[in-house]
Coordinates of C-alpha atoms and ligand atoms in Angstrom, one line a residue:
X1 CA 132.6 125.2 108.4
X2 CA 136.1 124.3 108.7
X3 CA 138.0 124.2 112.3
X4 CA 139.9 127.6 111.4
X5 CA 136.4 129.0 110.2
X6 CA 134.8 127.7 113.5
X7 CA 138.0 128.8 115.4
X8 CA 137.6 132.7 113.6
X9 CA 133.8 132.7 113.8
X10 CA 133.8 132.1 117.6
X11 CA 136.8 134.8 118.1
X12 CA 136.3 137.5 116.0
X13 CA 133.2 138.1 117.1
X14 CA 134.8 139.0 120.6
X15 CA 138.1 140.6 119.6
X16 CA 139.4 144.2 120.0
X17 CA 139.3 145.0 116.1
X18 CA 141.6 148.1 115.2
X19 CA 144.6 148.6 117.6
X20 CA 146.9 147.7 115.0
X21 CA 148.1 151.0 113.9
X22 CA 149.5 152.1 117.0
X23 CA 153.0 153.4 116.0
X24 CA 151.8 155.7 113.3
X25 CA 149.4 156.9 115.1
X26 CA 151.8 157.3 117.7
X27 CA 154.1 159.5 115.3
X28 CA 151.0 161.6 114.1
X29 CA 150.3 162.7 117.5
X30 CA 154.1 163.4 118.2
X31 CA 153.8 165.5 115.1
X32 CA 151.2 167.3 116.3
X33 CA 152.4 168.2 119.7
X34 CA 155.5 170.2 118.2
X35 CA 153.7 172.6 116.0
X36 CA 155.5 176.2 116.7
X37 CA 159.2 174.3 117.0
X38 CA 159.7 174.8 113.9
X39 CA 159.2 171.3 112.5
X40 CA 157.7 170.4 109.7
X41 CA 154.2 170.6 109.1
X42 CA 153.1 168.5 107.0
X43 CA 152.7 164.6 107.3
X44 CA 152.0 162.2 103.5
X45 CA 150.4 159.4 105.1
X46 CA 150.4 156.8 102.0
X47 CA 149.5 153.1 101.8
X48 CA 147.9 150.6 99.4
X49 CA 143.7 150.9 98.9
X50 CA 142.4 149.4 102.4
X51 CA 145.2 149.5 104.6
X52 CA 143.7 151.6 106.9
X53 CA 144.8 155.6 106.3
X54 CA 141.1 156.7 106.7
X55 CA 140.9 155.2 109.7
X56 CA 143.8 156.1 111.0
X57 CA 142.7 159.4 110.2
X58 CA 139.6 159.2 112.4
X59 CA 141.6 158.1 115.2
X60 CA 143.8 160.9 115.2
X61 CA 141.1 163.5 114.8
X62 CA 139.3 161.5 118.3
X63 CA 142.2 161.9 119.8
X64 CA 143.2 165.4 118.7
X65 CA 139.9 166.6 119.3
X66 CA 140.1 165.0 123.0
X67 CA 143.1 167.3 123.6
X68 CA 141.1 170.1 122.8
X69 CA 142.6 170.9 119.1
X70 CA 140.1 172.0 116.4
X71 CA 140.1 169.1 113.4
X72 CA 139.0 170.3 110.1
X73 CA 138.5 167.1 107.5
X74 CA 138.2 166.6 103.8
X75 CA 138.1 164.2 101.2
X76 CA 139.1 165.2 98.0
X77 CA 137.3 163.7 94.8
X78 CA 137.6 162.9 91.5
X79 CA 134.6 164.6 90.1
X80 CA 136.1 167.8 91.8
X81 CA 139.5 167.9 91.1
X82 CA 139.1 170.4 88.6
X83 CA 137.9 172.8 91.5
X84 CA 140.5 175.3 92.5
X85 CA 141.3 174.8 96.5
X86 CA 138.0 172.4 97.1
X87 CA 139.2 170.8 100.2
X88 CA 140.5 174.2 102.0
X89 CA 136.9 175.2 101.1
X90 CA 135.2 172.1 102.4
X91 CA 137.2 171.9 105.3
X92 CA 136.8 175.0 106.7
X93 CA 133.4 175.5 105.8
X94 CA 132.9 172.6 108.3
X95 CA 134.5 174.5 111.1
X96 CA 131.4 175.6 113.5
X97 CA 133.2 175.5 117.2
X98 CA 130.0 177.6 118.4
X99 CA 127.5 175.5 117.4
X100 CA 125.8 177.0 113.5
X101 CA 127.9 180.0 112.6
X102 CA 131.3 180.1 110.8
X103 CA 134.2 182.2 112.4
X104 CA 134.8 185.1 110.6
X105 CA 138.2 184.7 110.0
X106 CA 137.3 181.3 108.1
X107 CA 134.4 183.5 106.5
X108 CA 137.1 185.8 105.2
X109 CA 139.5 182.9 104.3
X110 CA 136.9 180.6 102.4
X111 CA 135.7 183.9 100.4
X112 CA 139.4 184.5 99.1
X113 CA 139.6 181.7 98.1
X114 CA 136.6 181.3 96.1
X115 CA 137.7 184.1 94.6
X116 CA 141.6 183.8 93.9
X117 CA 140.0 180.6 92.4
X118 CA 138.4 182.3 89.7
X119 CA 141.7 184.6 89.4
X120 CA 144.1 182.0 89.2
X121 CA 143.8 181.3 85.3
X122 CA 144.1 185.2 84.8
X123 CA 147.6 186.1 83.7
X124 CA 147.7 189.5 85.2
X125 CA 146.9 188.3 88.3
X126 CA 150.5 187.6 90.3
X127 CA 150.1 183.9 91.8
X128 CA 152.6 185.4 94.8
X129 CA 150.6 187.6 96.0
X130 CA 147.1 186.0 95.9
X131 CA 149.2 183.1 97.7
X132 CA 150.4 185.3 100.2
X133 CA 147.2 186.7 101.3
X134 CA 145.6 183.8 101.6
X135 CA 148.4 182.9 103.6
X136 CA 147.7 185.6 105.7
X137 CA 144.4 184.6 106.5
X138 CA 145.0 181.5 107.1
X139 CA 147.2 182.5 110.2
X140 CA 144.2 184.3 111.1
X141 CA 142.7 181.7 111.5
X142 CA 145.0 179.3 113.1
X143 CA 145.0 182.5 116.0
X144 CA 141.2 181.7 116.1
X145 CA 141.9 178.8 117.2
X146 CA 143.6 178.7 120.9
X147 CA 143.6 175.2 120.9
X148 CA 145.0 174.3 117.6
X149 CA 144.3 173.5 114.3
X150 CA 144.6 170.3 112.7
X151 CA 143.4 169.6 108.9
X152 CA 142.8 166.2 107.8
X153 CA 142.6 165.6 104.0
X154 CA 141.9 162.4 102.7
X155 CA 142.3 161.1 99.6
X156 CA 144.4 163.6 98.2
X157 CA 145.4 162.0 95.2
X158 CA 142.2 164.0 94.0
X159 CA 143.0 167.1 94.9
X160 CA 143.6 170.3 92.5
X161 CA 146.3 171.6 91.3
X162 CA 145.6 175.1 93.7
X163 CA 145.3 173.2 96.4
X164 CA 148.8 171.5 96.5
X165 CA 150.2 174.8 95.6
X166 CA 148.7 177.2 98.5
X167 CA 150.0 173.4 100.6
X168 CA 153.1 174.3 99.6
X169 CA 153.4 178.1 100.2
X170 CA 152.9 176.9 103.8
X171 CA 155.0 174.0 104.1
X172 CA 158.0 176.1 102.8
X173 CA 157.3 179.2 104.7
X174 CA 155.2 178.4 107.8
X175 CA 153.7 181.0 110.0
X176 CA 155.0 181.1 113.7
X177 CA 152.6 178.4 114.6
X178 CA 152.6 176.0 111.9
X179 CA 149.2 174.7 111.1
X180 CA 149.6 171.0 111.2
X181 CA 148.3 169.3 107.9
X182 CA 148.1 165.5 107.2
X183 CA 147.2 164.6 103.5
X184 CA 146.3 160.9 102.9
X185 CA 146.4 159.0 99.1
X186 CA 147.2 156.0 97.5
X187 CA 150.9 156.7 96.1
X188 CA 149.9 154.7 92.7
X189 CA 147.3 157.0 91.8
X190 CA 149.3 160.7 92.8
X191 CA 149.4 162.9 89.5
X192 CA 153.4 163.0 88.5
X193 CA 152.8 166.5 89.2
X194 CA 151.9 166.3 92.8
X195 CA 154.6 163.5 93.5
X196 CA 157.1 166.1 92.1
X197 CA 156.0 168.8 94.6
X198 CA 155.7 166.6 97.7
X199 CA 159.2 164.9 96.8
X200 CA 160.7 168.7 97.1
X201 CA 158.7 169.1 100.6
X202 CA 160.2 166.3 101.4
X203 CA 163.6 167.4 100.5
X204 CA 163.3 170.5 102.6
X205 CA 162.7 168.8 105.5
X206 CA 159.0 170.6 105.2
X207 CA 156.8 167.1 104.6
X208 CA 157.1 164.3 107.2
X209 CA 156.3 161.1 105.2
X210 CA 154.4 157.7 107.2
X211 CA 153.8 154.7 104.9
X212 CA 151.4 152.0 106.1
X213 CA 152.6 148.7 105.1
X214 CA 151.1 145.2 104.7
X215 CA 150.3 144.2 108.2
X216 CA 152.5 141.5 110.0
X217 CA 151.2 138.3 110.7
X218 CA 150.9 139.5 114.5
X219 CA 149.3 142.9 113.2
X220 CA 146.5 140.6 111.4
X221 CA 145.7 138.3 114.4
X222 CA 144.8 141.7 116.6
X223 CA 143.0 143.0 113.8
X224 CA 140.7 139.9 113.9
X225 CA 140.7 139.4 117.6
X226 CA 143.3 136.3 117.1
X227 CA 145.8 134.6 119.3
X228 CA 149.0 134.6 117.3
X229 CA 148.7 130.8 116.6
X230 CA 145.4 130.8 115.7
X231 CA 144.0 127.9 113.5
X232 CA 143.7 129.4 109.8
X233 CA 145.2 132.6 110.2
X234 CA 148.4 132.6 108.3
X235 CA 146.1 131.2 106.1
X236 CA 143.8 134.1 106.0
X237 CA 146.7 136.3 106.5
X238 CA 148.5 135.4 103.1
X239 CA 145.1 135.8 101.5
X240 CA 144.6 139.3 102.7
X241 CA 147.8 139.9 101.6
X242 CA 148.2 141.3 105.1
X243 CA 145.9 144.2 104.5
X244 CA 143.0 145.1 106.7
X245 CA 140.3 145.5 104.1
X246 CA 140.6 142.2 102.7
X247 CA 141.5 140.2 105.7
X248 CA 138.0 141.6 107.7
X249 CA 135.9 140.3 105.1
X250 CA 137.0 137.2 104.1
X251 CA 137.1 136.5 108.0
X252 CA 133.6 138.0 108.1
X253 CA 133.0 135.5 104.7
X254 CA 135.1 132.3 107.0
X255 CA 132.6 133.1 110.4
X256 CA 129.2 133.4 107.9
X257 CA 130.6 129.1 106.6
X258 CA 130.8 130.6 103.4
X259 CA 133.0 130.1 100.4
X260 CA 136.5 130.8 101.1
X261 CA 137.6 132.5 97.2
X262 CA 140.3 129.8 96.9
X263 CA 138.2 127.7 95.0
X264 CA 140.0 127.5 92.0
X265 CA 142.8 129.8 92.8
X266 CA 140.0 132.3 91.7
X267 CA 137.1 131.5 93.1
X268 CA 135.4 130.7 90.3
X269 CA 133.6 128.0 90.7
X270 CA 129.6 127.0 90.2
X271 CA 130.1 125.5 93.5
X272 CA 131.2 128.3 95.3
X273 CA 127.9 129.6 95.5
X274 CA 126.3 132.6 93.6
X275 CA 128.8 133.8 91.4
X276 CA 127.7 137.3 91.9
X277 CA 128.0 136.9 95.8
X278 CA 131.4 138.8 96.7
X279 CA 129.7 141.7 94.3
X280 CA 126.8 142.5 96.9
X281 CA 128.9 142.4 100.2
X282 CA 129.9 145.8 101.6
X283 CA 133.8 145.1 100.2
X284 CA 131.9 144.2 96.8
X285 CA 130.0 147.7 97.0
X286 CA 133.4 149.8 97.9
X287 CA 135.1 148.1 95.3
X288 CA 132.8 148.8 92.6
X289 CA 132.3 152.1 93.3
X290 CA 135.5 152.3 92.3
X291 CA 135.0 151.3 89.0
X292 CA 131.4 153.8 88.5
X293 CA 134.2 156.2 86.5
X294 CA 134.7 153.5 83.7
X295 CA 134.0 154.3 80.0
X296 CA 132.0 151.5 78.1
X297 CA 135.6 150.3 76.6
X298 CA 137.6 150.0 79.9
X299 CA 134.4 148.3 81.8
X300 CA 134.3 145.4 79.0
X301 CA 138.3 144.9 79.4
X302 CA 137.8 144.3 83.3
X303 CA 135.0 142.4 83.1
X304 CA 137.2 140.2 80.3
X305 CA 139.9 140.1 82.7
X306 CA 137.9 138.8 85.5
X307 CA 136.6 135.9 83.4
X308 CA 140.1 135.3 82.9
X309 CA 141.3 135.0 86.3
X310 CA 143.8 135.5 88.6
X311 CA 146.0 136.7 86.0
X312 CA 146.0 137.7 82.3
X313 CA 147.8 139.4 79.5
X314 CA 146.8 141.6 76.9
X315 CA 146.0 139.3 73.8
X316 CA 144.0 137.2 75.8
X317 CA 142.3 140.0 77.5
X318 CA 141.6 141.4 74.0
X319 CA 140.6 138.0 73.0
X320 CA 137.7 137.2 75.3
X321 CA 136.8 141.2 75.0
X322 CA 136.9 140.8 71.1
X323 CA 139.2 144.1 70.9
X324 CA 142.1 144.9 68.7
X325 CA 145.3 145.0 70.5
X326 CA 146.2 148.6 70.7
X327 CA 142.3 148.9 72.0
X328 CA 142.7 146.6 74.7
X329 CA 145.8 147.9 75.7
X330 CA 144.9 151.4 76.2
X331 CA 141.7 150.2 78.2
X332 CA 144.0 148.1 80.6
X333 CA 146.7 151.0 81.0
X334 CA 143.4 153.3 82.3
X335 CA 142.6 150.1 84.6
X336 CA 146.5 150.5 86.1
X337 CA 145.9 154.1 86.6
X338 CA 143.0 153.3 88.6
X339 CA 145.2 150.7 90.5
X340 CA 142.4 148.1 89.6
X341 CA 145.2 146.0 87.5
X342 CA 148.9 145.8 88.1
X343 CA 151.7 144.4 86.1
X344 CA 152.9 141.0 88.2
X345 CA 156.7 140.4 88.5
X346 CA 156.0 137.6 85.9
X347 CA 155.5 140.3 83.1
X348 CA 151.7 139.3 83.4
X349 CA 149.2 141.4 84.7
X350 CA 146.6 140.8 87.4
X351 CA 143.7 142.8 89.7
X352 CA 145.1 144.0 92.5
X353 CA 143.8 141.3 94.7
X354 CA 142.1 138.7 93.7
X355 CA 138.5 140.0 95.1
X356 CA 138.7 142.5 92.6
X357 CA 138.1 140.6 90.3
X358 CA 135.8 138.2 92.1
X359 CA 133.4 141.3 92.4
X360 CA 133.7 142.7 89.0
X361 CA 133.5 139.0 88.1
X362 CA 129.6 139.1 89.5
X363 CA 129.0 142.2 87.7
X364 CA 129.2 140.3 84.7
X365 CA 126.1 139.4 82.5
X366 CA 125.6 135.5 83.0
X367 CA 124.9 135.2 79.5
X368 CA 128.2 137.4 78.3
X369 CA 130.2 135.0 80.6
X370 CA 129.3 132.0 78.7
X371 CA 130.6 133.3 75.6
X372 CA 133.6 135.3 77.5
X373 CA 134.7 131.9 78.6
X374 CA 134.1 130.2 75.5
X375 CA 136.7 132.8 74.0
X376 CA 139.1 132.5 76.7
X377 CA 138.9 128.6 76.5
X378 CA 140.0 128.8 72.6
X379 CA 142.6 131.1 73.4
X380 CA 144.1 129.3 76.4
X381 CA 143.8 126.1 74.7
X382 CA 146.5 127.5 71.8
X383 CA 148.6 128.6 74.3
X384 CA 150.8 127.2 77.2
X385 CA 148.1 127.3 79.9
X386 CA 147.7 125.3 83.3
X387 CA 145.6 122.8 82.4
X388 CA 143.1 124.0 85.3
X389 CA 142.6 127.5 83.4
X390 CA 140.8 125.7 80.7
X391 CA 138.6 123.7 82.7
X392 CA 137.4 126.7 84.4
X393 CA 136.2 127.9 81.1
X394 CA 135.1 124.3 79.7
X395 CA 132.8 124.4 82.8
X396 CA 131.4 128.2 82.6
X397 CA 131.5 127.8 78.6
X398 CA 128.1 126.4 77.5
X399 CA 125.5 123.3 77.5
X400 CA 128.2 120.5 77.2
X401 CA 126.2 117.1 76.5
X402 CA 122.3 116.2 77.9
X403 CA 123.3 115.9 81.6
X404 CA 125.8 118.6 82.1
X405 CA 123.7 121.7 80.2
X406 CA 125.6 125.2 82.1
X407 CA 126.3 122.8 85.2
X408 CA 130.1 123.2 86.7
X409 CA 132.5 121.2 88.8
X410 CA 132.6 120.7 92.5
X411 CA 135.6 121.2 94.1
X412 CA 136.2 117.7 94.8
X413 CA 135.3 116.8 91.5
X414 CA 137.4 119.1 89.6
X415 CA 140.4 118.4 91.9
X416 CA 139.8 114.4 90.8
X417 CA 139.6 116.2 86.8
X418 CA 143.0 117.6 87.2
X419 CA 144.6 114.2 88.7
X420 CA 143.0 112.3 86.2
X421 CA 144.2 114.6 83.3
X422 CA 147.7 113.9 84.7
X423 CA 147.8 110.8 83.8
X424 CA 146.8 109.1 87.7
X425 CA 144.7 105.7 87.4
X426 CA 141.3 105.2 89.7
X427 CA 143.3 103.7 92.8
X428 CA 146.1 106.2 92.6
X429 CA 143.9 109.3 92.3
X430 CA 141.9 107.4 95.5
X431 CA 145.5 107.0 97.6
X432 CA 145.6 110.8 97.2
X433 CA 142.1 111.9 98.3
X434 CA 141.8 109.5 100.5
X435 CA 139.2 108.2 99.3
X436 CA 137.4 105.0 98.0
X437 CA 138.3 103.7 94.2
X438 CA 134.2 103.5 93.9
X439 CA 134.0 107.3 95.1
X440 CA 136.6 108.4 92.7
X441 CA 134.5 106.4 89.7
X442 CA 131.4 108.4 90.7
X443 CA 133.4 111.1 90.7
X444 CA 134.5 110.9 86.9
X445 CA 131.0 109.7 85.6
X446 CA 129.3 113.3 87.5
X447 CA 132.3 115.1 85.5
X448 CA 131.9 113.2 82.2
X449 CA 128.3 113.8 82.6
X450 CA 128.9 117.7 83.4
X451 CA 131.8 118.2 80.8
X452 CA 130.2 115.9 78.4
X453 CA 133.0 114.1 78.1
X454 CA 132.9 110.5 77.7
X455 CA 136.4 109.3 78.3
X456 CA 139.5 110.1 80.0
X457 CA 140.8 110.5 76.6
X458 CA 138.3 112.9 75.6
X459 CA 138.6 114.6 79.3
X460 CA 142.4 114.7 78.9
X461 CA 142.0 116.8 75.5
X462 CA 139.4 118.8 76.6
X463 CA 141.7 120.1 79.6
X464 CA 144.4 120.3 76.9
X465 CA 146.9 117.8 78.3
X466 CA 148.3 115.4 75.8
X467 CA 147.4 111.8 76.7
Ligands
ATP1 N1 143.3 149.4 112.3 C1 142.2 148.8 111.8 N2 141.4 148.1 112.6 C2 140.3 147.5 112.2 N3 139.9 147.6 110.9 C3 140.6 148.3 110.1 C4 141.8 148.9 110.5 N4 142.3 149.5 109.4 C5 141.5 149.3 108.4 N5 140.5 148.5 108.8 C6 139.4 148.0 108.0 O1 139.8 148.1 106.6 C7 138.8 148.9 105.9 C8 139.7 149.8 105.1 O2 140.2 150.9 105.8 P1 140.3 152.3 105.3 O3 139.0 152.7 104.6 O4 140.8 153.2 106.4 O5 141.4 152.1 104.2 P2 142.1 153.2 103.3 O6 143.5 153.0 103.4 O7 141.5 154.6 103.6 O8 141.6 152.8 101.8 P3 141.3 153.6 100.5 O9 142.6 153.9 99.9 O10 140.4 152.7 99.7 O11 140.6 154.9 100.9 C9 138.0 149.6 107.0 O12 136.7 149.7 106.6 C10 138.1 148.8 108.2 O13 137.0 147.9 108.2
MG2 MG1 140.4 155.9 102.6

């Protein structure tokens, strides 16, 4: 294990994890305590997959429930977003102050609107007034509740259309005691639709917006349990991208000595221990689950994406999936949808981090990845690529020669590949390892032997740098 592994093994294990939030949740809570002033009262709480809005959520409904206010949560889905009003529903089914029995005014409430569900489509039917009775009841039950009320709904990018409406209604004409709301989602993935109605809120002074942001560098060392100065953590930090989800598990992947996904700027390699390894961790399992929703088409693009790496383009996505163009293309806009894939300021496009792709990357079939890489190899090689890309897929590609059958580089010796492609002689490519001449020889024979290679020359052209 390295010293900044040691360093963040020893301290993690002690540190205060999960303070870092402290200034939303500060303006939550201040949101909270002026319902009735006529503020608004409803709060977007947005941020990027795994930067904490659940969370942040649980902590305000501790401490709302600690000053005695009645929290009603929800999470919306997407196998239910064609369900009229399904978090009101779930949420207030949930509420039970007594013990097993549902207030009756939340009876009434979750009964109307079951039913002005099933009436919404219904043309006679006047939207106004089924809104405004179920606005009605809903102030019934807020005065049920001498405490407060507080509803929490999380991931609201999946909610239904009904639901952001009857939202609405009561951020534009509260009751005297406005019942505080706080809808959490991931901006990227908000129906047009929905940002449309929110951005009026907004307008009107009726929706209160907090966006969670990449956490500072200081933000990141509390998270972990850090001192500010800590060995590795800027380090850890820039590969997080500052956001909390990442940065706990490849700490939790730095304490347990493991392999530290920079391997190859991907993570790729053999040596980096079981390529399917980032797939069954807990972050593996979350992100994946985010992919269960795939069709057949959009899966294979991914897992064509994450044998080409960090990042990719269409044709060669299309290439190693062995799509047509347009097919590929409409598979990777679904993928951007999802937020799985963004387009990179390069014009390129790429997972949204890189353990994405390492997970969906272990998903993979070992035998489909031979061939995957084969393909990407014969497309990179036409094109302009860093001469590491190709040697990532000479190594994943295929038996190469008697002793290096399926066998990859090491880190070291792929590093000594890449200096030796350059051009670099034995004692030069030894002044810049610090190494021995005689280790660097050994070196080049284990890689011959793996790439089956049996010359620089032949190395050189293999990696696709001209000699
Ligand atoms: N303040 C924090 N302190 C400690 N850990 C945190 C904090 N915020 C987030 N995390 C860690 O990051 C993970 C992701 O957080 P969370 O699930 O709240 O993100 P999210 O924004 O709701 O993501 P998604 O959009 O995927 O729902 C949590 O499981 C937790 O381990
Ligand atoms: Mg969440």
């Amino acid at each position: 294990m390295s010293t900044a592994a040691t360093a963040i093994a020893g301290m993690t294990a002690t540190g205060p994890h999960g303070t870092v939030r402290t200034a939303e949740h500060a303006r939550i809570m201040t949101f909270l305590d002026a319902r009735g002033e006529g503020r608004t009262s409803l709060v977007e709480l947005t941020g990027d997959p795994g930067y904490g809005k659940t969370r942040l959520l649980t902590a305000v409904a501790g401490e709302a429930r600690r000053r005695g206010v009645d929290v009603l949560r929800a999470r919306c889905t997407e196998t239910r977003t064609g369900e009229s009003f399904h978090p009101f529903i779930e949420a207030f089914t949930s509420w039970r102050p007594s013990g097993t029995t549902l207030l009756a005014p939340a009876t009434a409430f979750i009964r109307a609107l079951a039913a002005a569900a099933d009436m919404l489509d219904d043309t006679s039917t006047s939207r106004c007034r089924l809104f405004a009775e179920l606005r009605s009841l809903y102030g019934d039950c807020l005065a049920a509740a001498p405490g407060g009320l507080l509803l929490l709904f999380d991931d609201f990018h999946f909610a239904d259309r009904a639901s952001v409406d009857l939202l609405e209604v009561l951020a534009r004409w509260p009751l005297v005691e406005a019942l505080p709301v706080v809808v959490a989602h991931r901006q990227r993935q908000v129906p047009a639709w929905m940002h449309v109605t929110i951005q009026a809120g907004v307008e009107l002074g009726a929706v209160e917006q907090i966006r969670l942001a990449a956490l500072t560098l200081q933000q990141s060392a509390e998270l972990l349990g850090l001192p500010g100065r800590a060995p590795g953590l800027a380090d850890l930090h820039e590969r997080g991208a500052g956001n909390p989800l990442y940065l706990t598990a490849l700490a939790e992947q730095e304490a347990g000595g493991g392999d530290d996904g920079r391997a190859d700027g991907f993570g790729h390699a053999p040596s980096a221990g079981p390529s399917d390894h980032w797939a069954r961790t807990t972050l593996g399992v979350r992100l994946l689950a985010e992919t269960t929703p795939l069709g057949a088409t959009q899966r294979l693009v991914a897992r064509a994406a994450a044998v080409l790496g960090d990042t990719f383009t269409v044709d060669a996505v299309a290439a190693v999936a062995q799509l047509d163009r347009a097919e590929a293309c409409r598979a990777l806009r679904e993928l951007r949808a999802r937020d799985l894939v963004r387009a990179t300021p390069g014009g390129e496009l790429a997972f949204r981090h890189p353990l994405v792709g390492r997970c969906l990357y272990g998903q993979t079939d070992p035998c489909w990845q031979v061939g995957a890489h084969r393909r990407a190899l014969e497309y990179l090689r036409t094109g302009p690529a860093a001469p590491t890309l190709p040697a990532r897929h000479a190594e994943r590609s295929g038996p190469r020669g008697p002793a290096g059958v399926g066998v990859g580089l090491t880190a070291r010796e792929r590093e000594v590949a890449r200096l030796a492609a350059q051009g670099l002689r034995t004692r030069d490519i030894a002044g810049r390892l610090r190494v021995s001449p005689r280790t660097v020889d050994t070196h080049l024979a284990h890689i011959y032997g793996k790439l089956g290679v049996s010359s620089r020359v032949e190395l050189v052209r293999l990696l696709s740098v001209a000699p």
